[in-house]
Coordinates of N, CA and C in Angstrom, one line a residue:
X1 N 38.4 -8.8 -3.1 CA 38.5 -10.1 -2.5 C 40.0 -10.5 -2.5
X2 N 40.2 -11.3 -1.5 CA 42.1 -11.4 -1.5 C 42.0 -12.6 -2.7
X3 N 43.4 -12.3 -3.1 CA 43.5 -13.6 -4.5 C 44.1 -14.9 -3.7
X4 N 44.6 -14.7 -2.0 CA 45.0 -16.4 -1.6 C 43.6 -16.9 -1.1
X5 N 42.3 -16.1 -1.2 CA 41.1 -17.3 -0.5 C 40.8 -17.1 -2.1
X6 N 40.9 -16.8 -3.4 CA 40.5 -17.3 -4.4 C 41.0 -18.7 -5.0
X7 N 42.5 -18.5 -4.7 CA 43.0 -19.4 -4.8 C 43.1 -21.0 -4.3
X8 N 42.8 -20.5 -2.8 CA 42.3 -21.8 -2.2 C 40.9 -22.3 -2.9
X9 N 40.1 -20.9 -3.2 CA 38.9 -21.7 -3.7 C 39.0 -22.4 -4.8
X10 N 39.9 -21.8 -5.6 CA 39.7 -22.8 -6.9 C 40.7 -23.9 -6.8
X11 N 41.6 -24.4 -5.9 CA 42.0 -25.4 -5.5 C 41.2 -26.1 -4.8
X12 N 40.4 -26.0 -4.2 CA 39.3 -27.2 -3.7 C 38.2 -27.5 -5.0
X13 N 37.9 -26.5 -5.6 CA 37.3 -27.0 -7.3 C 37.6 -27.9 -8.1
X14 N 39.4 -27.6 -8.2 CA 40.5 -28.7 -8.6 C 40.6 -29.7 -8.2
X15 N 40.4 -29.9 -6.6 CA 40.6 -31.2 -6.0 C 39.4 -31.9 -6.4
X16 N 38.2 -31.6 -6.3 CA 37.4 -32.4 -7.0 C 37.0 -33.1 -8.3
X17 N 37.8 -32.2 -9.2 CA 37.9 -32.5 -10.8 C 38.7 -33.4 -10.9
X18 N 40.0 -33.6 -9.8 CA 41.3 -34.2 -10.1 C 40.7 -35.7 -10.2
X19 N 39.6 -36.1 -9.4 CA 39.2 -37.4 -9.6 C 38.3 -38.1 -10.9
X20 N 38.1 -37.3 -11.6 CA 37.9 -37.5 -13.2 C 38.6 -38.0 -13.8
X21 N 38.4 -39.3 -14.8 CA 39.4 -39.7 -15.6 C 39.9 -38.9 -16.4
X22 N 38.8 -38.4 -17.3 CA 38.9 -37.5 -18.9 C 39.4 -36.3 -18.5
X23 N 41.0 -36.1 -18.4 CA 41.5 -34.4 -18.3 C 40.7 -33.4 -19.0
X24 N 40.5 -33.8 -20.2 CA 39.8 -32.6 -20.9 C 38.4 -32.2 -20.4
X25 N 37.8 -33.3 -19.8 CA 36.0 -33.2 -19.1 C 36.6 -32.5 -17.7
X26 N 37.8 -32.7 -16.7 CA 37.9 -32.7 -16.0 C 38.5 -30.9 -16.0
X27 N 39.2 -30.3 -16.7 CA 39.4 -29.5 -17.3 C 38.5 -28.2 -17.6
X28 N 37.4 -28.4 -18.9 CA 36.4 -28.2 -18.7 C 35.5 -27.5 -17.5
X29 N 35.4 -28.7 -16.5 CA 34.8 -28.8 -15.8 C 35.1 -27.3 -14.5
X30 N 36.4 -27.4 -14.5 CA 36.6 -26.5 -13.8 C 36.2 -25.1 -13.6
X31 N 36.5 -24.6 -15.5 CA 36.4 -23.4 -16.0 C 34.7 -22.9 -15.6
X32 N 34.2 -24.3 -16.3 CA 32.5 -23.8 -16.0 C 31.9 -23.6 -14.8
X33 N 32.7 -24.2 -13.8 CA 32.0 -24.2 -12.5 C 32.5 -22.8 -11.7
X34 N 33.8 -22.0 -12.4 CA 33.9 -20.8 -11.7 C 33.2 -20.1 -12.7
X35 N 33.0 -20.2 -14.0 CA 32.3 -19.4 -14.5 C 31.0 -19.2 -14.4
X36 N 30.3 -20.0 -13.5 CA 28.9 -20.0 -13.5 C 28.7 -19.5 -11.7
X37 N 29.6 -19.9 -11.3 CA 29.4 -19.6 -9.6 C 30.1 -18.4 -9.3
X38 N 31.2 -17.7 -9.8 CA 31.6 -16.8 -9.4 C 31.1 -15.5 -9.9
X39 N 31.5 -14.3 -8.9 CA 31.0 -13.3 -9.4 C 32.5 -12.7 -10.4
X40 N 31.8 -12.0 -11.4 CA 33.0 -11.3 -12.6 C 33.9 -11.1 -11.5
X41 N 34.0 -10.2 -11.0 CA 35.1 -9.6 -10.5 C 35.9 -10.8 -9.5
X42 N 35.5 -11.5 -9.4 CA 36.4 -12.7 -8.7 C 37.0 -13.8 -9.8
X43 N 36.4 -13.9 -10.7 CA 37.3 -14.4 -12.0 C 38.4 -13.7 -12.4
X44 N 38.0 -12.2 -12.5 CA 39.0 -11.6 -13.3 C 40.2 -11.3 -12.0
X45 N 40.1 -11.4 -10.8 CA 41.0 -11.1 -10.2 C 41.9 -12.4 -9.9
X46 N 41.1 -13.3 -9.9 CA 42.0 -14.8 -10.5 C 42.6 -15.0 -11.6
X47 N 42.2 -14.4 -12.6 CA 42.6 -14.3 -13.9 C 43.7 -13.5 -13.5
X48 N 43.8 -12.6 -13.3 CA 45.0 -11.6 -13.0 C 46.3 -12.1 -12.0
X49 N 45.7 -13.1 -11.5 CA 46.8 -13.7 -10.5 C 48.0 -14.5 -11.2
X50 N 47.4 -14.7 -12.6 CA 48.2 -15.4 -13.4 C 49.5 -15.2 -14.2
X51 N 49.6 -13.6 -13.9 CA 50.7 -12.8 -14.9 C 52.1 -12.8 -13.4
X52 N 51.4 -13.1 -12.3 CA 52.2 -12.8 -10.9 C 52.6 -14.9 -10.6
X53 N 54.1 -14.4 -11.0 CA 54.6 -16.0 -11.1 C 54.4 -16.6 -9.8
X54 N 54.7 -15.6 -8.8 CA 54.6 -16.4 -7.2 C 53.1 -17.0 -7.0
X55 N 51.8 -16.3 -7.1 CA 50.6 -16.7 -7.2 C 50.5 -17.8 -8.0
X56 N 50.7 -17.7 -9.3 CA 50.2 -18.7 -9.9 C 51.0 -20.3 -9.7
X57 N 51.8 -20.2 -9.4 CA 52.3 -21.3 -8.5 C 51.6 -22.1 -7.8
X58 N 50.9 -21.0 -6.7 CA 50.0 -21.8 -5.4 C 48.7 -22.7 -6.3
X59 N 48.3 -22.5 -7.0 CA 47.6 -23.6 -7.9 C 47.8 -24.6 -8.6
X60 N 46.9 -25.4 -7.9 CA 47.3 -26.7 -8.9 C 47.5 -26.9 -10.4
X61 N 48.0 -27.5 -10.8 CA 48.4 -27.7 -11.8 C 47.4 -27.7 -13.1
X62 N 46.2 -28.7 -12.5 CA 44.9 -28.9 -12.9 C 44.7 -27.3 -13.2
X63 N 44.4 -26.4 -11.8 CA 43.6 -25.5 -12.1 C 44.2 -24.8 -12.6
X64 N 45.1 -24.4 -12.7 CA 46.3 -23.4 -13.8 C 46.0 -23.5 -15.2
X65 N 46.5 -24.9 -15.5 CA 46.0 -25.5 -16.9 C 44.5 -24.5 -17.4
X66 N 43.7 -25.2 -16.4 CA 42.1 -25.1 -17.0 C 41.9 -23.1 -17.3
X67 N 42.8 -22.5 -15.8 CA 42.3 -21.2 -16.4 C 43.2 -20.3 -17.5
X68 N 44.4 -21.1 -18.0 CA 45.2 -20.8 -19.3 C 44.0 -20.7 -20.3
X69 N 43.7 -22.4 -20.2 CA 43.1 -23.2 -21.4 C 42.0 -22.0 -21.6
X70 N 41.2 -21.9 -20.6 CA 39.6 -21.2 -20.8 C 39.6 -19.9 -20.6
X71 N 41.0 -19.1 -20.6 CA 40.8 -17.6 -19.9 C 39.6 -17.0 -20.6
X72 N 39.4 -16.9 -21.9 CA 38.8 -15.6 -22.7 C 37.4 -16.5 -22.4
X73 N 37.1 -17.6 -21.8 CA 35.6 -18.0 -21.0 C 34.9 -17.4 -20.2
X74 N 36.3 -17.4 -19.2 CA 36.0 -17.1 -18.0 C 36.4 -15.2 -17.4
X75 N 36.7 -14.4 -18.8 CA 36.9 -13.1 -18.2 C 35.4 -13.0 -18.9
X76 N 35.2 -11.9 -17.7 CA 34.5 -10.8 -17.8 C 34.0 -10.4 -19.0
X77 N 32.3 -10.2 -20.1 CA 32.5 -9.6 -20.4 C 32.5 -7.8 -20.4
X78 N 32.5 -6.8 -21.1 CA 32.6 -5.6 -20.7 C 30.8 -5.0 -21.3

């Protein structure tokens, strides 16, 4: 899958968390909802977008945060 329609995806994930008071609920919130809707291989290739500075850029701030915060949630297990 390309990592710019992942990233739009999880930027529209973000855009709806951003309206949460509680960062940390809103935070949270994120990690679980790609970790429960996506398939592995589309986490981990989002995950991977993150070591590539230009990519990780294109995400919000929110959703950056949340997949730092939660990476070893949200990989893959083997």
């Amino acid at each position: 899958m390309d990592v710019s329609n992942l990233i739009r995806m999880a930027n529209r994930i973000g855009e709806f968390f951003v309206s949460i008071p509680d960062r940390e609920e809103a935070l949270e919130g994120i990690a679980l909802h790609i970790q429960k809707f996506w398939d592995p291989r589309m986490r981990l290739r989002l995950l991977d977008a993150l070591s590539d500075e230009q990519q990780a850029q294109q995400l919000l701030p929110l959703v950056l945060e949340s997949l730092q915060l939660h990476e070893q949630q949200l990989r893959p297990k083997p």
